[in-house]
Short mmCIF file of C-alpha atoms in Angstrom, two decimals:
data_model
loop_
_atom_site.label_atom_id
_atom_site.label_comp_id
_atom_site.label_asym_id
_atom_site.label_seq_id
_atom_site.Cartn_x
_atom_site.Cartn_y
_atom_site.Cartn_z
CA UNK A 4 89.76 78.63 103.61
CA UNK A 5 86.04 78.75 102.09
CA UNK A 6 85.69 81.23 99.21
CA UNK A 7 81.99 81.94 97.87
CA UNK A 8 82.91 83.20 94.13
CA UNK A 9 79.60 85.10 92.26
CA UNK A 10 80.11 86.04 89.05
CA UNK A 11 77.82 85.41 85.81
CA UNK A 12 81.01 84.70 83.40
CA UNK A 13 81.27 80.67 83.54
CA UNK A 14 84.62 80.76 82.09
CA UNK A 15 85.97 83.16 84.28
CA UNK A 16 84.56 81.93 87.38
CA UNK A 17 85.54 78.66 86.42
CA UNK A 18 88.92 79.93 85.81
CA UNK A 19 89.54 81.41 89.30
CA UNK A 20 87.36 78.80 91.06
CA UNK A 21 90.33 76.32 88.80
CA UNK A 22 92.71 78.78 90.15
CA UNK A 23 92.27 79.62 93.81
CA UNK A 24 91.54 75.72 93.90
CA UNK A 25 95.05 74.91 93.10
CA UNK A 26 96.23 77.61 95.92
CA UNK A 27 94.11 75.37 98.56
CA UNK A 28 91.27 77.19 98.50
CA UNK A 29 88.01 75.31 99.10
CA UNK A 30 85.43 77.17 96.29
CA UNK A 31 81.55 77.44 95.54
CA UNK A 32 80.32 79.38 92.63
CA UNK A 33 76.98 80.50 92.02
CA UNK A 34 76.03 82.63 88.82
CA UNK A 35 72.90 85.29 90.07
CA UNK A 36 72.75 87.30 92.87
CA UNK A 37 69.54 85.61 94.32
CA UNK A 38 71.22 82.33 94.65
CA UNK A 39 74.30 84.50 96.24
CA UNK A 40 71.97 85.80 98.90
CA UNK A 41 70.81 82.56 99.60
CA UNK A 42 74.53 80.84 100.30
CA UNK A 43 75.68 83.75 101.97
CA UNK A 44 73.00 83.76 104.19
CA UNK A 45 72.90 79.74 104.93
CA UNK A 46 76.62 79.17 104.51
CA UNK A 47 80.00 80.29 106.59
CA UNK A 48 83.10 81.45 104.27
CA UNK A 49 85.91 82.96 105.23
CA UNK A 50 85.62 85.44 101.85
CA UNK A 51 83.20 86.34 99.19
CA UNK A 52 84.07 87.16 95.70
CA UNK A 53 81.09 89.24 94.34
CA UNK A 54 80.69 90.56 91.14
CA UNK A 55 78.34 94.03 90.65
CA UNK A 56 76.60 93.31 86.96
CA UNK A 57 74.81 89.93 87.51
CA UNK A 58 71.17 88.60 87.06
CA UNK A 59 68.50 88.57 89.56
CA UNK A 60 70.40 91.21 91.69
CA UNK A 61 73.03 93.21 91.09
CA UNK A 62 76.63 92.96 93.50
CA UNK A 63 75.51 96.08 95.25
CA UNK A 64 71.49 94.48 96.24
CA UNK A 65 73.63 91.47 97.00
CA UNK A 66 75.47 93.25 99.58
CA UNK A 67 73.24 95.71 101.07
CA UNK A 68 71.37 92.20 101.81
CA UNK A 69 73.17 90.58 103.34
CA UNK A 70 74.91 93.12 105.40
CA UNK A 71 71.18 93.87 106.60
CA UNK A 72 70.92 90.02 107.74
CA UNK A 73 73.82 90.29 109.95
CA UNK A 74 76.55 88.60 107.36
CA UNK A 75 79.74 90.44 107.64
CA UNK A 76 82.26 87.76 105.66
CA UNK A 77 84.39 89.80 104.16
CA UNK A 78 83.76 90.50 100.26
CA UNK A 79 86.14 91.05 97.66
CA UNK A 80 84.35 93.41 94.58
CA UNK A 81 85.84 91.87 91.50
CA UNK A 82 83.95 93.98 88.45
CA UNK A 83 84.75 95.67 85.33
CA UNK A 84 83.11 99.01 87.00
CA UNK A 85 86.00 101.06 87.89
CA UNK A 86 84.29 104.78 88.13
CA UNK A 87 84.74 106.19 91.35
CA UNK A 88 80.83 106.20 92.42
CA UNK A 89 81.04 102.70 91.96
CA UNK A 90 84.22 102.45 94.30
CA UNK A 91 82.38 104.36 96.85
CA UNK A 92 79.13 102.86 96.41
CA UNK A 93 80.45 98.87 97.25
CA UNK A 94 82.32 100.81 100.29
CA UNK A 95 79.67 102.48 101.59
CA UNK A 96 77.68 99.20 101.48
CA UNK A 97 80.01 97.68 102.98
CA UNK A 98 82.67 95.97 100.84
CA UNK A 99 86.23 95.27 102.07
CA UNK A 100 87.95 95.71 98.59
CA UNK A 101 87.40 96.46 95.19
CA UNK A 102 89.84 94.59 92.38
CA UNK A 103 88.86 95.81 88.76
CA UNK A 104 88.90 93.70 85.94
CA UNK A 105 91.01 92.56 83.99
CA UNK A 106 93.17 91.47 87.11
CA UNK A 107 95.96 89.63 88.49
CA UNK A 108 95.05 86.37 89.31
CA UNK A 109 98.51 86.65 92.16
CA UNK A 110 96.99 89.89 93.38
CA UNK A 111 93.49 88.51 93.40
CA UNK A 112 95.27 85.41 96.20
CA UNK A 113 97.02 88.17 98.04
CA UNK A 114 93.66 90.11 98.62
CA UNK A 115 91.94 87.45 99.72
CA UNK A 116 94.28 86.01 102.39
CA UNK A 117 94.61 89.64 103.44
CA UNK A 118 91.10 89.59 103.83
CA UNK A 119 90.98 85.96 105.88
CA UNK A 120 93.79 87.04 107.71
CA UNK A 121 91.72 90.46 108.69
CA UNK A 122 88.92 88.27 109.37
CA UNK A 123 85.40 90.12 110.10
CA UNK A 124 84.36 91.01 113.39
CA UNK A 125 80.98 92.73 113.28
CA UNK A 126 80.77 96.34 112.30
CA UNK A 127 78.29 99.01 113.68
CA UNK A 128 75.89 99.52 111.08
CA UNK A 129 74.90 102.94 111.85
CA UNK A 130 77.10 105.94 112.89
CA UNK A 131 75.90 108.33 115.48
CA UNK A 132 76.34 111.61 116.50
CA UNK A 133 74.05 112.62 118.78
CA UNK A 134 70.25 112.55 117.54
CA UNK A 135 72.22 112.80 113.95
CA UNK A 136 72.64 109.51 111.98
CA UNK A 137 73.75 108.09 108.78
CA UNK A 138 73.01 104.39 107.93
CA UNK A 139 75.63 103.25 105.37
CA UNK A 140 73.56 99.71 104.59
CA UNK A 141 70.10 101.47 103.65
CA UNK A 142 72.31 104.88 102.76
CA UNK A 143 69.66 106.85 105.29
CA UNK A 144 70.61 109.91 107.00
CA UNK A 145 68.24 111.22 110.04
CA UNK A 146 68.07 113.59 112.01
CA UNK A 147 65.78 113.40 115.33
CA UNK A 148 64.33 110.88 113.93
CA UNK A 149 63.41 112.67 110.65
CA UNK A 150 64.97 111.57 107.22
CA UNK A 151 66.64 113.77 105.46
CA UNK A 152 67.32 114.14 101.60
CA UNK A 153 70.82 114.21 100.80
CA UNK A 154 72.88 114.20 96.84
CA UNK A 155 75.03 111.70 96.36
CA UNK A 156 78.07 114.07 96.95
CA UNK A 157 76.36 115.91 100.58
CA UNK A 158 75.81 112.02 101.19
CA UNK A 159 79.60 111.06 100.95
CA UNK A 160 80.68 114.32 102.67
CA UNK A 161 78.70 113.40 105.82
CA UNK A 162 79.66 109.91 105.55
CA UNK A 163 83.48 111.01 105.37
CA UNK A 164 82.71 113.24 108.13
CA UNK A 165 80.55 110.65 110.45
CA UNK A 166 83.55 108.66 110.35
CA UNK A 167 85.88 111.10 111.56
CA UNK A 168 83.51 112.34 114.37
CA UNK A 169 85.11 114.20 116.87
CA UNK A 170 88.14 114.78 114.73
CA UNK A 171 89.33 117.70 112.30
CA UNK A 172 89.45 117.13 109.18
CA UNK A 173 91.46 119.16 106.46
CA UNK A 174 90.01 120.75 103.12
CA UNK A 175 93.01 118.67 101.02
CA UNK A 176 91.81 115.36 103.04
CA UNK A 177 88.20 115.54 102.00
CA UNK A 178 88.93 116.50 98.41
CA UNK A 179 91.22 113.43 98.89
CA UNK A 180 88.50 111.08 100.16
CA UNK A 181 85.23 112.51 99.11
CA UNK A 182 86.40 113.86 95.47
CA UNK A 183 89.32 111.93 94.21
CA UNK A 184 93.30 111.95 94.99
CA UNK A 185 93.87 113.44 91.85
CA UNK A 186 91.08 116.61 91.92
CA UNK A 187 92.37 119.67 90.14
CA UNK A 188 88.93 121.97 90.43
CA UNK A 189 88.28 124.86 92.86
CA UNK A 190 89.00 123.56 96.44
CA UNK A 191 86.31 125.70 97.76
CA UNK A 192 83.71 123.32 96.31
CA UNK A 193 84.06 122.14 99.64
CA UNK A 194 82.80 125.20 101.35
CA UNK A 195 79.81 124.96 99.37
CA UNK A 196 78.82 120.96 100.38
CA UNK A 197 79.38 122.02 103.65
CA UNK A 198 76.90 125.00 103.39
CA UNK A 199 74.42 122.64 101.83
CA UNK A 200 74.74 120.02 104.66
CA UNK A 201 74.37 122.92 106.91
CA UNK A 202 71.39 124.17 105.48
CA UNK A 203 69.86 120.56 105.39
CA UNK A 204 71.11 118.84 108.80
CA UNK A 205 71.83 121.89 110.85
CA UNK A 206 69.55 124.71 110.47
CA UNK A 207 65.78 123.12 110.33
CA UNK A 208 66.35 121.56 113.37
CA UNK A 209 68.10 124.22 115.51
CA UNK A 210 71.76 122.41 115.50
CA UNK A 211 75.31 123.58 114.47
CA UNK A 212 77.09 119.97 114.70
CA UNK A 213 79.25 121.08 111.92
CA UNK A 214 81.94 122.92 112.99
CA UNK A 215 84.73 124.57 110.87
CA UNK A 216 87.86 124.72 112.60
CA UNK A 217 89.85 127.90 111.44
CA UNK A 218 92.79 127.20 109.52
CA UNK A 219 92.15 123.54 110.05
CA UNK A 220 89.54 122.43 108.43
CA UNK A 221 85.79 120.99 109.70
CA UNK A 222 84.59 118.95 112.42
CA UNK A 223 81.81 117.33 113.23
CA UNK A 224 80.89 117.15 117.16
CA UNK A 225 80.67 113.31 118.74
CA UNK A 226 77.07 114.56 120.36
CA UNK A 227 75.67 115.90 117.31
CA UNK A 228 75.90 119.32 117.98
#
């Protein structure tokens, strides 16, 4: 099992490359996120271990790189960053987990063999719905062919509801998934993202792909609308 570990700390990437050694893990280490690029690129592993602060380029240029080149070993986010945005962020990019620091080193070994064991078979890189799509690498949303603007929030709405195409979706679930498990505001903040992806995605170009579902919740149609 070939583990790629990035991360700018030399003690503490010595200490898990010591670490995962000992479990029978076979490790490189690299320090920047140029030289992370490069081995990713030129090198199979079975799991990366990136970090997001580190010189050169940060763990999320790192990623959106070499997703872009085809590279879809599975990667481990192992950072002190533990705000939400930066959660979703590494996701939408393309990470398969997030561990925060500090960390257990026996949690950090049962990731990663959960991870090998997973494997990576190649993802789509852009989702589709009709002439509607959203790009998670480059975070680009278009519509016939025309880019469109979108906050971070409309962004991770229509990436929530991309996802789910074809499917209903409750109000509670996208609070859940878009805002946070624990949101306490005014559910119908979700009412208003809608309207705003409505007005931005629907309306200029003569579509109505997002549907709301009454008493369900919203869908989004498979064609695009």
């Amino acid at each position: 099992m070939r583990v790629l570990i990035v991360e700018d700390e030399i003690p503490l990437a010595e200490t898990v490359r010591h670490g995962l050694t000992e479990d029978g893990f076979v490790v490189e280490v690299v320090h920047n996120g140029e030289d992370a690029v490069w081995a990713a690129t030129e090198h199979a592993y079975d799991v990366i271990v990136l970090d997001i602060m580190l010189p050169k380029l940060n763990g999320y240029k790192v990623l959106e790189q070499i997703r872009e080149r085809g590279v879809w070993t599975p990667v481990l986010m192992l950072t002190a960053k533990d705000g939400e945005y930066d959660q979703t962020d590494a996701f939408d990019l393309g990470a398969d987990d997030y561990l925060t620091k500090p960390f257990s080193f026996l949690i950090l070994v049962a990731r990663l063999r959960a991870l090998i064991r997973r494997g990576a078979p190649e993802r789509p890189v852009v989702l589709t719905a009709g002439d509607l799509t959203l790009d998670p690498v480059r975070r680009r949303v278009e519509r016939m062919g025309q880019e469109v603007t979108l906050t971070r929030r409309e962004y991770g709405l229509l990436a929530y509801l991309m996802r789910h195409r074809g499917e209903t979706v409750s109000k509670t679930e996208i609070l859940e998934n878009v805002w946070d498990p624990a949101f306490d505001g005014d559910p119908n903040v979700v009412e208003v993202y809608i309207r705003y992806l409505r007005l931005k995605l629907d309306a200029p170009f003569d579509r109505h792909a997002i549907e709301t579902v009454r008493g369900l919740g919203y869908r989004i149609d498979s064609d695009g609308g």
